[in-house]
Amino acid sequence: MIGDEAAAREWLKTLPEFDALAERRTERLISLLSEENRRQNLISAASLETIWRRHVADSAQLLTYVSGDAAPWLDLGTGGGFPGLVLAILRPEMRILLVESRPQRADWLRRAFAELDLPSVEVHGEPLSRIPTEPVRVISARAFAPLDRLVALSARFSTSDTIWLLPK
């Protein structure tokens, strides 16, 4: 268990994907998010103090549950970019589909991934029901919907090889 911000940053350094560029991009993501959080509630203000532990490390740990190519990765209800943008920072070549139906948040996600130079990220700023079906390797969601509704809405993207990562 990661106990504090320093421990979260140290843990991230053990990941082969967390190189100097990933660290700079993560710090920039946090800066962008902190600034935008004043305009819209992307994450709770209180969790900004523990963002490395509660959001960054929590997102990054999902990579430890997949091996090899995890693309495409479908992240439902991305909100402030967790876990989707953190995963894209760690694996910038991996195609990641971010689903965020709230237009203002989707616009912010687009600005963030452009500024972070993450060209493999796609933001779908509409309800999941309007997104064309395609098979994905991984489906993740942190706070998307109750589990039964989440599965019902997203099952059409799943195959027998899809990994579901639902840290709820």
PDB file of C-alpha atoms in Angstrom:
ATOM      1  CA  MET A   1       0.000   0.000   0.000  1.00  0.00           C
ATOM      2  CA  ILE A   2       1.281   3.431  -0.967  1.00  0.00           C
ATOM      3  CA  GLY A   3       1.023   5.649   2.089  1.00  0.00           C
ATOM      4  CA  ASP A   4       1.864   9.174   0.954  1.00  0.00           C
ATOM      5  CA  GLU A   5       2.874  11.410  -1.942  1.00  0.00           C
ATOM      6  CA  ALA A   6       6.593  10.666  -1.662  1.00  0.00           C
ATOM      7  CA  ALA A   7       5.953   6.918  -1.631  1.00  0.00           C
ATOM      8  CA  ALA A   8       3.698   7.253  -4.683  1.00  0.00           C
ATOM      9  CA  ARG A   9       6.402   9.084  -6.627  1.00  0.00           C
ATOM     10  CA  GLU A  10       9.002   6.515  -5.577  1.00  0.00           C
ATOM     11  CA  TRP A  11       6.722   3.659  -6.632  1.00  0.00           C
ATOM     12  CA  LEU A  12       6.162   5.262 -10.030  1.00  0.00           C
ATOM     13  CA  LYS A  13       9.933   5.373 -10.553  1.00  0.00           C
ATOM     14  CA  THR A  14       9.972   1.571 -10.346  1.00  0.00           C
ATOM     15  CA  LEU A  15       7.843   1.337 -13.484  1.00  0.00           C
ATOM     16  CA  PRO A  16       9.890   0.951 -16.677  1.00  0.00           C
ATOM     17  CA  GLU A  17       7.487   3.331 -18.446  1.00  0.00           C
ATOM     18  CA  PHE A  18       8.046   6.149 -15.940  1.00  0.00           C
ATOM     19  CA  ASP A  19      11.052   7.799 -17.542  1.00  0.00           C
ATOM     20  CA  ALA A  20      12.069  11.475 -17.420  1.00  0.00           C
ATOM     21  CA  LEU A  21       9.614  12.412 -20.199  1.00  0.00           C
ATOM     22  CA  ALA A  22       6.738  10.618 -18.449  1.00  0.00           C
ATOM     23  CA  GLU A  23       7.595  12.409 -15.212  1.00  0.00           C
ATOM     24  CA  ARG A  24       7.607  15.823 -16.924  1.00  0.00           C
ATOM     25  CA  ARG A  25       4.319  15.052 -18.674  1.00  0.00           C
ATOM     26  CA  THR A  26       2.749  13.904 -15.413  1.00  0.00           C
ATOM     27  CA  GLU A  27       3.833  17.067 -13.648  1.00  0.00           C
ATOM     28  CA  ARG A  28       2.392  19.096 -16.537  1.00  0.00           C
ATOM     29  CA  LEU A  29      -0.876  17.118 -16.363  1.00  0.00           C
ATOM     30  CA  ILE A  30      -1.137  17.914 -12.661  1.00  0.00           C
ATOM     31  CA  SER A  31      -0.496  21.584 -13.363  1.00  0.00           C
ATOM     32  CA  LEU A  32      -3.130  21.686 -16.131  1.00  0.00           C
ATOM     33  CA  LEU A  33      -5.619  19.842 -13.975  1.00  0.00           C
ATOM     34  CA  SER A  34      -5.040  22.085 -10.954  1.00  0.00           C
ATOM     35  CA  GLU A  35      -5.631  25.156 -13.089  1.00  0.00           C
ATOM     36  CA  GLU A  36      -8.766  23.746 -14.760  1.00  0.00           C
ATOM     37  CA  ASN A  37     -10.111  22.439 -11.463  1.00  0.00           C
ATOM     38  CA  ARG A  38     -10.752  26.068 -10.473  1.00  0.00           C
ATOM     39  CA  ARG A  39     -13.206  26.340 -13.399  1.00  0.00           C
ATOM     40  CA  GLN A  40     -14.795  22.908 -13.246  1.00  0.00           C
ATOM     41  CA  ASN A  41     -14.733  20.176 -10.646  1.00  0.00           C
ATOM     42  CA  LEU A  42     -12.543  17.569 -12.367  1.00  0.00           C
ATOM     43  CA  ILE A  43     -11.470  16.049  -9.057  1.00  0.00           C
ATOM     44  CA  SER A  44     -12.283  16.992  -5.496  1.00  0.00           C
ATOM     45  CA  ALA A  45     -10.267  19.952  -4.270  1.00  0.00           C
ATOM     46  CA  ALA A  46      -9.159  17.924  -1.247  1.00  0.00           C
ATOM     47  CA  SER A  47      -7.667  15.190  -3.439  1.00  0.00           C
ATOM     48  CA  LEU A  48      -5.340  17.697  -5.128  1.00  0.00           C
ATOM     49  CA  GLU A  49      -3.150  17.408  -2.022  1.00  0.00           C
ATOM     50  CA  THR A  50      -2.780  13.657  -2.612  1.00  0.00           C
ATOM     51  CA  ILE A  51      -2.930  13.600  -6.399  1.00  0.00           C
ATOM     52  CA  TRP A  52       0.217  11.485  -6.859  1.00  0.00           C
ATOM     53  CA  ARG A  53      -1.152   8.755  -4.572  1.00  0.00           C
ATOM     54  CA  ARG A  54      -4.925   8.951  -5.158  1.00  0.00           C
ATOM     55  CA  HIS A  55      -4.932   9.583  -8.888  1.00  0.00           C
ATOM     56  CA  VAL A  56      -1.564   9.138 -10.627  1.00  0.00           C
ATOM     57  CA  ALA A  57      -0.289   5.979  -8.905  1.00  0.00           C
ATOM     58  CA  ASP A  58      -3.814   4.594  -8.693  1.00  0.00           C
ATOM     59  CA  SER A  59      -4.118   4.987 -12.477  1.00  0.00           C
ATOM     60  CA  ALA A  60      -0.611   3.746 -13.276  1.00  0.00           C
ATOM     61  CA  GLN A  61      -1.062   0.552 -11.263  1.00  0.00           C
ATOM     62  CA  LEU A  62      -3.605  -0.648 -13.833  1.00  0.00           C
ATOM     63  CA  LEU A  63      -0.715  -1.338 -16.214  1.00  0.00           C
ATOM     64  CA  THR A  64       0.548  -4.000 -13.826  1.00  0.00           C
ATOM     65  CA  TYR A  65      -2.572  -6.065 -14.613  1.00  0.00           C
ATOM     66  CA  VAL A  66      -1.975  -6.277 -18.361  1.00  0.00           C
ATOM     67  CA  SER A  67       0.909  -7.698 -20.307  1.00  0.00           C
ATOM     68  CA  GLY A  68       2.131  -6.785 -23.738  1.00  0.00           C
ATOM     69  CA  ASP A  69      -0.111  -4.859 -26.063  1.00  0.00           C
ATOM     70  CA  ALA A  70      -3.113  -3.486 -24.203  1.00  0.00           C
ATOM     71  CA  ALA A  71      -4.496  -1.483 -27.107  1.00  0.00           C
ATOM     72  CA  PRO A  72      -7.018  -0.334 -27.769  1.00  0.00           C
ATOM     73  CA  TRP A  73      -7.847   0.651 -24.204  1.00  0.00           C
ATOM     74  CA  LEU A  74     -11.327   2.022 -23.515  1.00  0.00           C
ATOM     75  CA  ASP A  75     -11.548   4.295 -20.461  1.00  0.00           C
ATOM     76  CA  LEU A  76     -15.106   5.107 -19.438  1.00  0.00           C
ATOM     77  CA  GLY A  77     -16.020   8.328 -17.634  1.00  0.00           C
ATOM     78  CA  THR A  78     -12.487   9.687 -17.805  1.00  0.00           C
ATOM     79  CA  GLY A  79     -13.377  12.965 -16.095  1.00  0.00           C
ATOM     80  CA  GLY A  80     -10.102  14.625 -15.119  1.00  0.00           C
ATOM     81  CA  GLY A  81      -8.033  12.151 -17.125  1.00  0.00           C
ATOM     82  CA  PHE A  82      -7.784   9.270 -14.692  1.00  0.00           C
ATOM     83  CA  PRO A  83      -6.763   6.689 -15.531  1.00  0.00           C
ATOM     84  CA  GLY A  84      -6.730   7.439 -19.287  1.00  0.00           C
ATOM     85  CA  LEU A  85      -4.272  10.327 -19.528  1.00  0.00           C
ATOM     86  CA  VAL A  86      -1.864   8.779 -17.027  1.00  0.00           C
ATOM     87  CA  LEU A  87      -1.862   5.550 -19.059  1.00  0.00           C
ATOM     88  CA  ALA A  88      -1.250   7.543 -22.243  1.00  0.00           C
ATOM     89  CA  ILE A  89       1.665   9.327 -20.581  1.00  0.00           C
ATOM     90  CA  LEU A  90       3.208   5.993 -19.592  1.00  0.00           C
ATOM     91  CA  ARG A  91       2.530   4.332 -22.946  1.00  0.00           C
ATOM     92  CA  PRO A  92       2.275   7.154 -25.491  1.00  0.00           C
ATOM     93  CA  GLU A  93       2.177   4.732 -28.420  1.00  0.00           C
ATOM     94  CA  MET A  94      -0.879   2.896 -27.048  1.00  0.00           C
ATOM     95  CA  ARG A  95      -4.250   3.811 -28.549  1.00  0.00           C
ATOM     96  CA  ILE A  96      -6.488   4.959 -25.705  1.00  0.00           C
ATOM     97  CA  LEU A  97     -10.141   5.875 -26.139  1.00  0.00           C
ATOM     98  CA  LEU A  98     -11.388   8.280 -23.493  1.00  0.00           C
ATOM     99  CA  VAL A  99     -15.145   8.479 -23.031  1.00  0.00           C
ATOM    100  CA  GLU A 100     -16.425  11.571 -21.286  1.00  0.00           C
ATOM    101  CA  SER A 101     -19.958  12.656 -22.098  1.00  0.00           C
ATOM    102  CA  ARG A 102     -19.769  16.035 -20.369  1.00  0.00           C
ATOM    103  CA  PRO A 103     -18.769  18.504 -23.127  1.00  0.00           C
ATOM    104  CA  GLN A 104     -16.727  20.849 -20.946  1.00  0.00           C
ATOM    105  CA  ARG A 105     -14.666  17.959 -19.559  1.00  0.00           C
ATOM    106  CA  ALA A 106     -14.238  16.409 -23.003  1.00  0.00           C
ATOM    107  CA  ASP A 107     -12.961  19.754 -24.325  1.00  0.00           C
ATOM    108  CA  TRP A 108     -10.489  19.968 -21.445  1.00  0.00           C
ATOM    109  CA  LEU A 109      -9.280  16.404 -22.118  1.00  0.00           C
ATOM    110  CA  ARG A 110      -8.661  17.299 -25.770  1.00  0.00           C
ATOM    111  CA  ARG A 111      -6.653  20.367 -24.790  1.00  0.00           C
ATOM    112  CA  ALA A 112      -4.684  18.376 -22.218  1.00  0.00           C
ATOM    113  CA  PHE A 113      -3.694  15.505 -24.509  1.00  0.00           C
ATOM    114  CA  ALA A 114      -2.736  17.974 -27.262  1.00  0.00           C
ATOM    115  CA  GLU A 115      -0.545  19.958 -24.885  1.00  0.00           C
ATOM    116  CA  LEU A 116       1.004  16.761 -23.513  1.00  0.00           C
ATOM    117  CA  ASP A 117       1.707  15.583 -27.092  1.00  0.00           C
ATOM    118  CA  LEU A 118      -0.186  12.304 -26.796  1.00  0.00           C
ATOM    119  CA  PRO A 119      -1.382  11.643 -30.369  1.00  0.00           C
ATOM    120  CA  SER A 120      -2.672   8.115 -29.665  1.00  0.00           C
ATOM    121  CA  VAL A 121      -5.439   9.437 -27.412  1.00  0.00           C
ATOM    122  CA  GLU A 122      -8.962   9.844 -28.776  1.00  0.00           C
ATOM    123  CA  VAL A 123     -11.628  11.682 -26.815  1.00  0.00           C
ATOM    124  CA  HIS A 124     -15.250  10.733 -27.360  1.00  0.00           C
ATOM    125  CA  GLY A 125     -17.300  13.584 -25.937  1.00  0.00           C
ATOM    126  CA  GLU A 126     -20.642  11.876 -26.101  1.00  0.00           C
ATOM    127  CA  PRO A 127     -22.547   9.150 -24.294  1.00  0.00           C
ATOM    128  CA  LEU A 128     -21.136   5.651 -24.678  1.00  0.00           C
ATOM    129  CA  SER A 129     -24.332   4.574 -26.448  1.00  0.00           C
ATOM    130  CA  ARG A 130     -23.410   6.807 -29.414  1.00  0.00           C
ATOM    131  CA  ILE A 131     -19.883   5.510 -29.857  1.00  0.00           C
ATOM    132  CA  PRO A 132     -19.420   2.966 -32.662  1.00  0.00           C
ATOM    133  CA  THR A 133     -18.737  -0.537 -31.429  1.00  0.00           C
ATOM    134  CA  GLU A 134     -15.232  -1.868 -31.792  1.00  0.00           C
ATOM    135  CA  PRO A 135     -13.451  -4.634 -29.921  1.00  0.00           C
ATOM    136  CA  VAL A 136     -11.034  -3.401 -27.272  1.00  0.00           C
ATOM    137  CA  ARG A 137      -8.299  -5.109 -25.312  1.00  0.00           C
ATOM    138  CA  VAL A 138      -8.991  -3.370 -21.976  1.00  0.00           C
ATOM    139  CA  ILE A 139     -12.001  -1.604 -20.479  1.00  0.00           C
ATOM    140  CA  SER A 140     -11.422   0.574 -17.430  1.00  0.00           C
ATOM    141  CA  ALA A 141     -13.694   2.721 -15.300  1.00  0.00           C
ATOM    142  CA  ARG A 142     -13.268   4.328 -11.919  1.00  0.00           C
ATOM    143  CA  ALA A 143     -16.524   6.196 -11.350  1.00  0.00           C
ATOM    144  CA  PHE A 144     -18.569   5.634 -14.497  1.00  0.00           C
ATOM    145  CA  ALA A 145     -21.781   3.947 -13.367  1.00  0.00           C
ATOM    146  CA  PRO A 146     -23.013   1.203 -11.065  1.00  0.00           C
ATOM    147  CA  LEU A 147     -21.429  -2.095 -12.073  1.00  0.00           C
ATOM    148  CA  ASP A 148     -24.529  -3.666 -13.615  1.00  0.00           C
ATOM    149  CA  ARG A 149     -25.153  -0.596 -15.785  1.00  0.00           C
ATOM    150  CA  LEU A 150     -21.463  -0.275 -16.679  1.00  0.00           C
ATOM    151  CA  VAL A 151     -21.343  -3.865 -17.931  1.00  0.00           C
ATOM    152  CA  ALA A 152     -24.632  -3.536 -19.819  1.00  0.00           C
ATOM    153  CA  LEU A 153     -23.481  -0.382 -21.609  1.00  0.00           C
ATOM    154  CA  SER A 154     -19.967  -1.505 -22.479  1.00  0.00           C
ATOM    155  CA  ALA A 155     -20.269  -5.258 -23.088  1.00  0.00           C
ATOM    156  CA  ARG A 156     -20.517  -4.679 -26.838  1.00  0.00           C
ATOM    157  CA  PHE A 157     -16.847  -3.547 -26.838  1.00  0.00           C
ATOM    158  CA  SER A 158     -15.725  -6.722 -25.075  1.00  0.00           C
ATOM    159  CA  THR A 159     -14.406  -9.961 -26.530  1.00  0.00           C
ATOM    160  CA  SER A 160     -13.321 -13.137 -24.790  1.00  0.00           C
ATOM    161  CA  ASP A 161      -9.835 -11.586 -24.578  1.00  0.00           C
ATOM    162  CA  THR A 162     -10.879  -8.229 -23.109  1.00  0.00           C
ATOM    163  CA  ILE A 163      -9.580  -7.417 -19.648  1.00  0.00           C
ATOM    164  CA  TRP A 164     -11.920  -5.429 -17.410  1.00  0.00           C
ATOM    165  CA  LEU A 165     -10.185  -3.196 -14.843  1.00  0.00           C
ATOM    166  CA  LEU A 166     -12.754  -1.575 -12.609  1.00  0.00           C
ATOM    167  CA  PRO A 167     -11.194  -0.020  -9.517  1.00  0.00           C
ATOM    168  CA  LYS A 168     -14.500   1.048  -8.001  1.00  0.00           C
TER     169      LYS A 168
END
